[in-house]
């Protein structure tokens, strides 16, 4: 259950047209000949390939691979299938990798009608319909298609355990016109995407969802249908594990707090303060940025330093970067005194690596300094402290006072007076947090805070967002679990066989996302079926050991008590990098556990607020 | 003895509904139960201090004599001695079958379940006084106060239900406070592991929930820490029970008497860590209760006991809640507790009892199995984790690191590397879930990482589905259809041609078809129209309002055309090309080409266009044309597309051939280097071989880089695609060059090493030393490669420069030879694979090479070197 492994597997399949496992087997069987690999074709040139992508697969491939990596597999040309100005190059073999949308299929039909390349190997990211396949076969008059295969990669891999579907407003809304309803497109997309994810992980899961979430239960139902579809039965025929994997569908509305807080770990912070779009960071708005650093790629797959530091908090990150720079400096220093030929030689030998290192050092330096600049400029240290207190302590009066101070730009710290004022967006966010936190507190002053904001110049209609949030995720909308989402990190709980790792001494990281509690419960088999109903695609005779002695509806009850070893979590309404960190931490602490986390998109505070605003404007006003 | 220690204090016998969620509160409650039982002997006084852990009451402890104990070990403490005394009697299943009361089933989940737990349900159990072991206490130094008592000494039986909650509350308070002061001890985690293991053993009787509780209890109960430790040893030694001697539970050392064991434990296993711990915790004294196991014959019927239990629990819960309000708990925690209680259904006796009956009946049905231990690795004195060298504990394993057998492979690991559980069968095999249902012949077991990961299907990923066959089926279906259509169409057109030529023949006798075509439009239009209409019935044009191809509606401007091929009506729009004139001579050309494909060469086709055209719709004309296109495609017509593209690819072919030869030399060279590095010496022949390979490599590489440069400078990209292609070529070649030079770079150093090693071979030493000082050339500057080559000392009569040149030329020749050899091999290959297009290119390459070789030979001959021709 490692998404990087999955994507490597598929990539190999694509470029080498061969199952890596099988190739391994072959090379084992004839070891002697593997010394000098025999050319697979008469002349080596006939191996040169072109990779044809559509808009969906372009992002998939760019997240999983680099151009030079593909070049090593003889892919000399990467281009889009919708690009009409392609040259005719009959010397090339084409690998077509597209999502089977009607649009892409039409482009492919055109291409096959007038083939520009020698032969075509066609790969689809998801299930292709029979009629689509027939159309393609009819278009292939010149019989250039030599292979058609479905691989299942209809999702975007961000980290080795994090995926998303990139469904962002305004293009791909997920919320329908009513509270708790899907937009039709988004539901289809999610079902397709999750199905392909399950297939790529070879998992046939039991499905669990939160009973209070209409969107979650709808999705769960659709997923069950997708898995149980008769035409998919051959695809979902996997070897049974000791316990069935679990697909856990969670609704963002049950934890609106996590995406509203300023996170303090590297990957999260970059996303929050600068913005990550499918591993690409756009730094062009940073003052004084050099040309080559305007667009940088942050991939834990290709960047070793980032892989090590992505979950570090800002303090540890600074240390890490410092040692990285020192390391770099020591290398440059040693290279400065080139006296002997030996030195020179060493310098030349190390040069490419050296160059790479320096690029990476400056990249991370730039990121860290930009984060630091933003933190100071927006006075985020102050704000975050209040946010954390708000989210994890119950002290209404003090919180209220602090918020009022911030809203009125009053600061007890004389130095802070000189600082730039806190942005309206931040103030609005604080009030939203306050409203969610003290919604049920009889003394709450939401109205008064709203009027303060209004006086500050935030128009009344923007203030509606606060109401949208209460409408979306007010206390009555949230799942009445025994865990309060506002709980502090009490959990150095020594739960049987389940380790967590919290340093709760950091005041900026007091809040622990609800996800952690859920994971800890599900791994102990303590997720109640009342709150988290279960749908099982398994027939009675499979996993019967679980069902022994059970009469009628006891079956699923027993299943829910199983302690799963593989969990796939999907957040309806977006996931955060902070939660990805939690998952990574938990899987490191509990190595027998494998968790894949995903969401309809990856939120930061801004995108989350925008999404709720967009949806809230369409929802009918509540009667509250 | 091990069994004695193995008795757990943390076990509780409270049946718990399986749906209950255990959290802290739950845990503390459980803890309370345990301590409760213990304190019940001391007094009924509710006010317990935090530190004052209830210890042994008036239990009349008696020190065990060795005699007693060994007896205890041998007879596994069963009062009814009807059971056989083989180790399996220790297993819970036997007990379950034996007693048949659900309560006992719940209680006796593992062989290690403690009697203390039983005593907490004592109101419903009846102890058989006869056959009871005497109360005994095993005194160890402070942390190891092992207190074994018989249950009747506990006196729980007589305890009334009413005083129970009281004590319970106190303990609750106590435990809560304890929890507060408890610092997370590092080895708790490890203990937890131990417990999990137990957990999974317990699972055999499917009382998942119950043992889960137990687990947590123990985790939070400081008191049980050391018992747990002891237990961890116990697990390892359970299998030694059937032998009559005593074993240390920790290191499995054999003991003769109990005293010896006591001393041994004191001396060997009391590490300083443990002592400090015991001093920090006020409740340092621990009791370990042990008792006979056969005490479970309940006189009460199952229902009765159920009722009692549920009412008891109910009562307890209420009391507990009341007490909670007294204690000033933080508001949050309290609400949490409340919701927990509700959620867990503790206050719902009906639900409770129904759950119980369910689970008990289930427990009866299941037959927990025992996983074999025959394959277990024998523990050595200095046991290390089998996961070395990757294990963090590089030292000898001890209690703290854990000494755990992987149940599957039998090797010994530390705690950290056995934190994995999977289902195993009795033979310690993985459970095969495919073999239908697999009944109940499995149990959860603790395994090592490797065994966990290497389970079948665990690492599986990447489902795919190959649709090629479906696709080709669709395609062949379709192409058959279109073939038929096309043949029909061709026939019609041929009839048309015939008709025309017949007409021609009428007019001009003996004139051939060719002549016919030259006479343009000799046929009168009316006759021609009749002829064309006779081919296929035309569609009635009045019924057609839109063009079927471009969907435009017909009008005055948009004319209707009848396709002569299929008779349908299409539009005559010049933009959409829905209908167009088809030159009949094309058909003839196609026929020629087809026959040419058949192997016949009919000479040049008639290129003259007769101008005799016929109107065809788009569909018909494409079906005619695309078919012929196919044929030419399958012929591999590479010379389509722009001239730049073909130029790029021609050059690229050469590059790739060169690259291949470079790769060949490189692999040879690196193999040589490898052998040198391993041997660190080299014979002179080996060295010369090395030099030869290196020269070949450098020369080839030089050529390669030159060719690349040429390609990149000569060709000016005309389109984005070409540019991208050139970029890729540059990238891949620069990477390749870098890779190759890195091999070359390692050479000088190596040669230096060898030369110092081979100082006794002066000529080689000098030869190689001439190589060392020159830094490895950048491939672009490999023109300097020639100076390396030393003149062969065997030819003194030739001048140095000449010798130089000869040598150089020879090398070139050699390389050219090799290349031509390579290409010849490829030609063979191409012939075998019937890749005739490749063949053309290859042959052209070979010709070039041979020409070059010839010129080199001539040059060599000029220089008087006759021994060429390698």
Tab-separated table of C-alpha atoms in Angstrom, chain A residues 1-2 5-6 9-10 13 35-36 39-46 48 67-68 71-72 74-77 79 83 85-93 112 115 117-118 122 124 127-128 130 133-134 136-152 199-202 231-232 234-243 341-342 344-345 348-349 352 392-394 437 481-484 486-487 490 492-499 521 524-526 528 530-531 541 543-546 548-551 554 558 561-563 565-566 589-594, chain B residues 18-24 26-27 179 184-185 188-189 192-193 196 199-200 203 206 208-209 211-213 215-216 219-220 331-332 336 339-340 343 355 358 361-362 365-366 416 419-423 431-434 436-440 442 444 449 452 455-468 470-472 474-475 478-479 482 626 630 633 637-638 640-642 645-646 649-650 652-653 656-657 659-660 664 667-668 671 719-722 724-725 727-729 731-732 735 738 745-746 748-749 752 772-773 775-776 778 826 829-830 833 835 838 841-842:
chain	number	residue	atom	x	y	z
A	1	UNK	CA	0.000	0.000	0.000
A	2	UNK	CA	2.469	2.545	-1.163
A	5	UNK	CA	5.231	1.787	-5.677
A	6	UNK	CA	1.931	1.610	-7.493
A	9	UNK	CA	4.660	-0.300	-11.315
A	10	UNK	CA	2.301	1.277	-13.778
A	13	UNK	CA	4.206	-1.268	-17.503
A	35	UNK	CA	25.039	-9.424	-18.775
A	36	UNK	CA	24.738	-7.695	-22.078
A	39	UNK	CA	18.456	-5.557	-28.076
A	40	UNK	CA	14.807	-6.349	-28.268
A	41	UNK	CA	14.635	-5.217	-31.842
A	42	UNK	CA	16.851	-5.380	-34.833
A	43	UNK	CA	18.141	-1.872	-34.446
A	44	UNK	CA	18.120	0.058	-31.253
A	45	UNK	CA	16.546	3.064	-32.889
A	46	UNK	CA	13.270	1.313	-33.311
A	48	UNK	CA	12.392	5.222	-29.531
A	67	UNK	CA	11.321	13.813	-18.094
A	68	UNK	CA	14.805	12.464	-17.673
A	71	UNK	CA	14.093	9.525	-21.337
A	72	UNK	CA	15.977	6.692	-19.781
A	74	UNK	CA	13.656	5.755	-24.572
A	75	UNK	CA	10.773	8.155	-24.469
A	76	UNK	CA	12.151	10.982	-26.553
A	77	UNK	CA	8.985	12.911	-27.001
A	79	UNK	CA	3.209	15.473	-26.046
A	83	UNK	CA	-2.119	19.015	-29.717
A	85	UNK	CA	0.317	20.506	-34.599
A	86	UNK	CA	2.223	17.354	-34.047
A	87	UNK	CA	4.652	16.242	-36.732
A	88	UNK	CA	4.297	12.990	-38.516
A	89	UNK	CA	7.061	10.746	-37.207
A	90	UNK	CA	6.684	7.271	-38.460
A	91	UNK	CA	9.921	6.282	-36.763
A	92	UNK	CA	8.372	6.515	-33.365
A	93	UNK	CA	6.253	4.083	-31.502
A	112	UNK	CA	-6.083	6.633	-35.343
A	115	UNK	CA	-1.860	7.865	-37.616
A	117	UNK	CA	3.364	7.251	-35.566
A	118	UNK	CA	4.350	3.740	-36.310
A	122	UNK	CA	-3.055	2.404	-25.661
A	124	UNK	CA	-6.415	3.847	-20.023
A	127	UNK	CA	-12.331	1.331	-17.010
A	128	UNK	CA	-13.208	1.872	-20.626
A	130	UNK	CA	-17.441	-1.432	-24.485
A	133	UNK	CA	-13.586	0.285	-27.324
A	134	UNK	CA	-15.713	-0.586	-30.347
A	136	UNK	CA	-11.687	2.805	-31.362
A	137	UNK	CA	-11.521	-0.551	-33.069
A	138	UNK	CA	-13.548	0.807	-35.947
A	139	UNK	CA	-11.319	3.818	-36.268
A	140	UNK	CA	-8.203	1.699	-36.387
A	141	UNK	CA	-8.361	1.039	-40.098
A	142	UNK	CA	-4.655	0.958	-40.581
A	143	UNK	CA	-4.266	-1.524	-37.738
A	144	UNK	CA	-1.652	0.482	-35.912
A	145	UNK	CA	-2.907	-0.385	-32.441
A	146	UNK	CA	-0.881	-3.206	-31.007
A	147	UNK	CA	-2.012	-3.128	-27.403
A	148	UNK	CA	-4.928	-1.937	-25.345
A	149	UNK	CA	-4.767	-2.125	-21.604
A	150	UNK	CA	-6.475	-0.667	-18.594
A	151	UNK	CA	-4.299	0.391	-15.732
A	152	UNK	CA	-5.971	2.001	-12.773
A	199	UNK	CA	-7.957	-1.591	-7.961
A	200	UNK	CA	-4.499	-0.144	-8.043
A	201	UNK	CA	-4.011	-1.196	-4.444
A	202	UNK	CA	-5.677	-4.526	-5.075
A	231	UNK	CA	-18.679	-6.745	-14.853
A	232	UNK	CA	-16.181	-5.694	-12.204
A	234	UNK	CA	-13.246	-10.313	-12.168
A	235	UNK	CA	-11.308	-7.155	-11.410
A	236	UNK	CA	-12.076	-7.208	-7.728
A	237	UNK	CA	-11.039	-10.785	-7.316
A	238	UNK	CA	-8.109	-10.541	-4.968
A	239	UNK	CA	-6.493	-12.842	-2.534
A	240	UNK	CA	-8.219	-12.515	0.788
A	241	UNK	CA	-6.178	-11.030	3.565
A	242	UNK	CA	-6.411	-11.918	7.230
A	243	UNK	CA	-8.750	-9.044	7.731
A	341	UNK	CA	45.436	17.571	-9.655
A	342	UNK	CA	43.737	15.168	-7.337
A	344	UNK	CA	40.755	19.109	-9.354
A	345	UNK	CA	39.744	15.667	-10.370
A	348	UNK	CA	35.145	17.548	-11.547
A	349	UNK	CA	33.830	14.225	-10.403
A	352	UNK	CA	27.177	17.414	-11.248
A	392	UNK	CA	-8.005	23.070	22.335
A	393	UNK	CA	-8.892	24.876	25.545
A	394	UNK	CA	-12.220	25.835	26.968
A	437	UNK	CA	-16.033	26.674	19.217
A	481	UNK	CA	-18.962	11.053	18.921
A	482	UNK	CA	-17.587	10.675	22.369
A	483	UNK	CA	-14.580	12.611	21.191
A	484	UNK	CA	-14.779	16.320	21.127
A	486	UNK	CA	-11.789	20.525	20.468
A	487	UNK	CA	-9.944	18.170	22.674
A	490	UNK	CA	-4.500	14.323	25.741
A	492	UNK	CA	-0.420	10.081	25.078
A	493	UNK	CA	-2.838	7.331	25.747
A	494	UNK	CA	-1.156	4.044	25.891
A	495	UNK	CA	-3.662	2.190	23.920
A	496	UNK	CA	-3.008	-1.423	23.390
A	497	UNK	CA	-0.704	-1.966	20.518
A	498	UNK	CA	-1.213	1.465	19.155
A	499	UNK	CA	1.378	4.110	19.501
A	521	UNK	CA	-10.294	3.476	17.290
A	524	UNK	CA	-8.571	-1.418	17.809
A	525	UNK	CA	-11.902	-2.407	16.375
A	526	UNK	CA	-13.702	0.133	18.501
A	528	UNK	CA	-19.070	1.618	16.759
A	530	UNK	CA	-23.972	2.877	15.250
A	531	UNK	CA	-21.893	5.877	14.322
A	541	UNK	CA	-18.758	-17.715	2.825
A	543	UNK	CA	-14.499	-14.364	5.970
A	544	UNK	CA	-16.925	-16.812	7.431
A	545	UNK	CA	-14.657	-17.234	10.374
A	546	UNK	CA	-15.845	-13.850	11.419
A	548	UNK	CA	-19.396	-18.069	12.919
A	549	UNK	CA	-22.239	-18.318	15.323
A	550	UNK	CA	-23.754	-15.134	14.084
A	551	UNK	CA	-27.351	-15.150	13.230
A	554	UNK	CA	-24.788	-10.101	13.506
A	558	UNK	CA	-18.581	-8.892	13.871
A	561	UNK	CA	-14.907	-5.501	15.347
A	562	UNK	CA	-12.153	-6.842	13.193
A	563	UNK	CA	-8.956	-4.948	13.602
A	565	UNK	CA	-4.470	-3.807	8.959
A	566	UNK	CA	-5.038	-1.855	5.773
A	589	UNK	CA	4.779	4.272	14.989
A	590	UNK	CA	2.721	1.241	14.108
A	591	UNK	CA	4.506	-0.492	11.306
A	592	UNK	CA	1.966	-3.226	10.905
A	593	UNK	CA	-0.584	-0.664	9.865
A	594	UNK	CA	-0.934	0.603	6.329
B	18	UNK	CA	-18.549	-6.864	22.437
B	19	UNK	CA	-19.697	-3.544	21.137
B	20	UNK	CA	-18.389	-1.592	24.017
B	21	UNK	CA	-15.711	0.849	23.240
B	22	UNK	CA	-12.949	0.826	25.701
B	23	UNK	CA	-11.217	4.023	26.443
B	24	UNK	CA	-9.518	5.414	29.395
B	26	UNK	CA	-13.165	1.932	30.685
B	27	UNK	CA	-9.695	1.036	31.506
B	179	UNK	CA	-2.863	7.908	35.914
B	184	UNK	CA	4.864	7.559	30.335
B	185	UNK	CA	7.374	4.935	31.036
B	188	UNK	CA	5.331	0.375	28.900
B	189	UNK	CA	5.207	0.210	25.234
B	192	UNK	CA	2.073	-3.506	25.661
B	193	UNK	CA	3.518	-5.609	22.962
B	196	UNK	CA	-0.939	-7.816	22.518
B	199	UNK	CA	-4.347	-10.644	23.348
B	200	UNK	CA	-4.041	-12.619	20.258
B	203	UNK	CA	-8.498	-14.466	20.760
B	206	UNK	CA	-13.075	-15.142	20.194
B	208	UNK	CA	-11.916	-10.170	21.411
B	209	UNK	CA	-13.498	-7.538	23.431
B	211	UNK	CA	-9.227	-9.459	26.255
B	212	UNK	CA	-8.974	-6.018	24.797
B	213	UNK	CA	-10.108	-4.733	28.102
B	215	UNK	CA	-4.949	-5.562	27.831
B	216	UNK	CA	-5.662	-2.034	28.665
B	219	UNK	CA	-1.210	-1.349	30.561
B	220	UNK	CA	-2.463	1.186	32.974
B	331	UNK	CA	-15.999	18.909	33.040
B	332	UNK	CA	-14.844	17.604	29.746
B	336	UNK	CA	-16.731	12.038	28.102
B	339	UNK	CA	-21.120	9.366	26.990
B	340	UNK	CA	-18.856	6.400	27.224
B	343	UNK	CA	-22.379	4.193	24.588
B	355	UNK	CA	-24.763	-10.203	24.142
B	358	UNK	CA	-24.448	-14.826	22.094
B	361	UNK	CA	-22.664	-19.793	22.595
B	362	UNK	CA	-20.185	-18.665	20.083
B	365	UNK	CA	-18.746	-23.412	18.937
B	366	UNK	CA	-15.260	-22.235	18.372
B	416	UNK	CA	9.822	-3.909	18.112
B	419	UNK	CA	4.682	-5.980	16.516
B	420	UNK	CA	2.814	-7.748	13.777
B	421	UNK	CA	-0.074	-10.120	13.919
B	422	UNK	CA	-1.513	-12.459	11.437
B	423	UNK	CA	-3.668	-15.495	11.410
B	431	UNK	CA	-4.278	-19.169	6.742
B	432	UNK	CA	-5.372	-19.774	3.212
B	433	UNK	CA	-8.585	-17.822	2.921
B	434	UNK	CA	-9.331	-19.090	-0.506
B	436	UNK	CA	-13.365	-21.849	1.546
B	437	UNK	CA	-14.238	-20.618	4.990
B	438	UNK	CA	-11.130	-22.078	6.624
B	439	UNK	CA	-13.400	-22.900	9.538
B	440	UNK	CA	-11.911	-22.124	12.876
B	442	UNK	CA	-6.633	-20.489	12.975
B	444	UNK	CA	-4.112	-14.671	15.765
B	449	UNK	CA	8.153	-8.299	10.142
B	452	UNK	CA	4.110	-10.396	8.093
B	455	UNK	CA	2.297	-13.180	3.328
B	456	UNK	CA	0.777	-14.027	0.005
B	457	UNK	CA	-0.946	-11.074	-1.537
B	458	UNK	CA	0.205	-8.596	1.073
B	459	UNK	CA	2.425	-6.698	-1.301
B	460	UNK	CA	0.101	-7.051	-4.240
B	461	UNK	CA	-0.664	-3.949	-6.154
B	462	UNK	CA	-1.484	-2.660	-9.563
B	463	UNK	CA	-4.496	-4.355	-11.031
B	464	UNK	CA	-4.554	-4.203	-14.803
B	465	UNK	CA	-6.790	-5.537	-17.502
B	466	UNK	CA	-5.551	-6.328	-20.958
B	467	UNK	CA	-8.126	-5.554	-23.603
B	468	UNK	CA	-5.961	-6.145	-26.632
B	470	UNK	CA	-11.134	-7.759	-27.259
B	471	UNK	CA	-9.935	-4.841	-29.280
B	472	UNK	CA	-8.522	-6.949	-32.077
B	474	UNK	CA	-13.739	-5.819	-32.597
B	475	UNK	CA	-11.306	-4.606	-35.162
B	478	UNK	CA	-15.134	-4.423	-38.435
B	479	UNK	CA	-12.415	-4.820	-41.008
B	482	UNK	CA	-15.320	-3.043	-44.490
B	626	UNK	CA	-7.241	4.090	-46.602
B	630	UNK	CA	-2.572	0.659	-44.911
B	633	UNK	CA	2.087	1.812	-44.033
B	637	UNK	CA	7.189	3.954	-45.332
B	638	UNK	CA	9.557	5.940	-43.153
B	640	UNK	CA	6.776	10.373	-44.818
B	641	UNK	CA	6.821	13.573	-42.921
B	642	UNK	CA	9.163	16.483	-43.203
B	645	UNK	CA	12.378	14.535	-39.221
B	646	UNK	CA	13.837	11.859	-41.413
B	649	UNK	CA	16.081	9.905	-37.316
B	650	UNK	CA	18.778	8.862	-39.731
B	652	UNK	CA	19.777	9.121	-34.498
B	653	UNK	CA	20.161	5.643	-35.904
B	656	UNK	CA	22.308	4.615	-31.355
B	657	UNK	CA	24.568	2.164	-33.117
B	659	UNK	CA	25.948	4.099	-28.331
B	660	UNK	CA	25.550	0.396	-28.428
B	664	UNK	CA	29.631	-2.870	-25.073
B	667	UNK	CA	30.669	-3.104	-19.849
B	668	UNK	CA	33.836	-4.937	-20.816
B	671	UNK	CA	34.240	-5.825	-15.788
B	719	UNK	CA	8.478	22.667	-35.106
B	720	UNK	CA	7.958	22.272	-31.422
B	721	UNK	CA	8.046	18.532	-31.759
B	722	UNK	CA	11.377	18.580	-33.478
B	724	UNK	CA	11.576	18.619	-28.119
B	725	UNK	CA	13.083	15.681	-29.887
B	727	UNK	CA	16.304	18.410	-26.612
B	728	UNK	CA	15.714	14.831	-25.611
B	729	UNK	CA	18.600	13.683	-27.736
B	731	UNK	CA	19.729	15.214	-22.668
B	732	UNK	CA	20.100	11.523	-23.157
B	735	UNK	CA	23.730	11.787	-19.571
B	738	UNK	CA	28.643	11.494	-18.252
B	745	UNK	CA	37.547	8.460	-14.510
B	746	UNK	CA	38.027	5.646	-12.120
B	748	UNK	CA	43.802	6.446	-13.576
B	749	UNK	CA	43.499	5.921	-9.882
B	752	UNK	CA	48.206	3.957	-10.190
B	772	UNK	CA	47.745	8.751	-14.654
B	773	UNK	CA	48.533	12.412	-14.715
B	775	UNK	CA	42.786	13.967	-16.023
B	776	UNK	CA	40.124	12.053	-17.799
B	778	UNK	CA	35.744	15.534	-21.252
B	826	UNK	CA	22.085	-6.684	-36.420
B	829	UNK	CA	18.844	-10.271	-36.613
B	830	UNK	CA	16.812	-8.067	-38.874
B	833	UNK	CA	12.831	-10.825	-37.629
B	835	UNK	CA	12.451	-6.208	-40.490
B	838	UNK	CA	15.663	-1.713	-40.719
B	841	UNK	CA	19.340	1.438	-43.018
B	842	UNK	CA	21.691	-1.081	-41.583
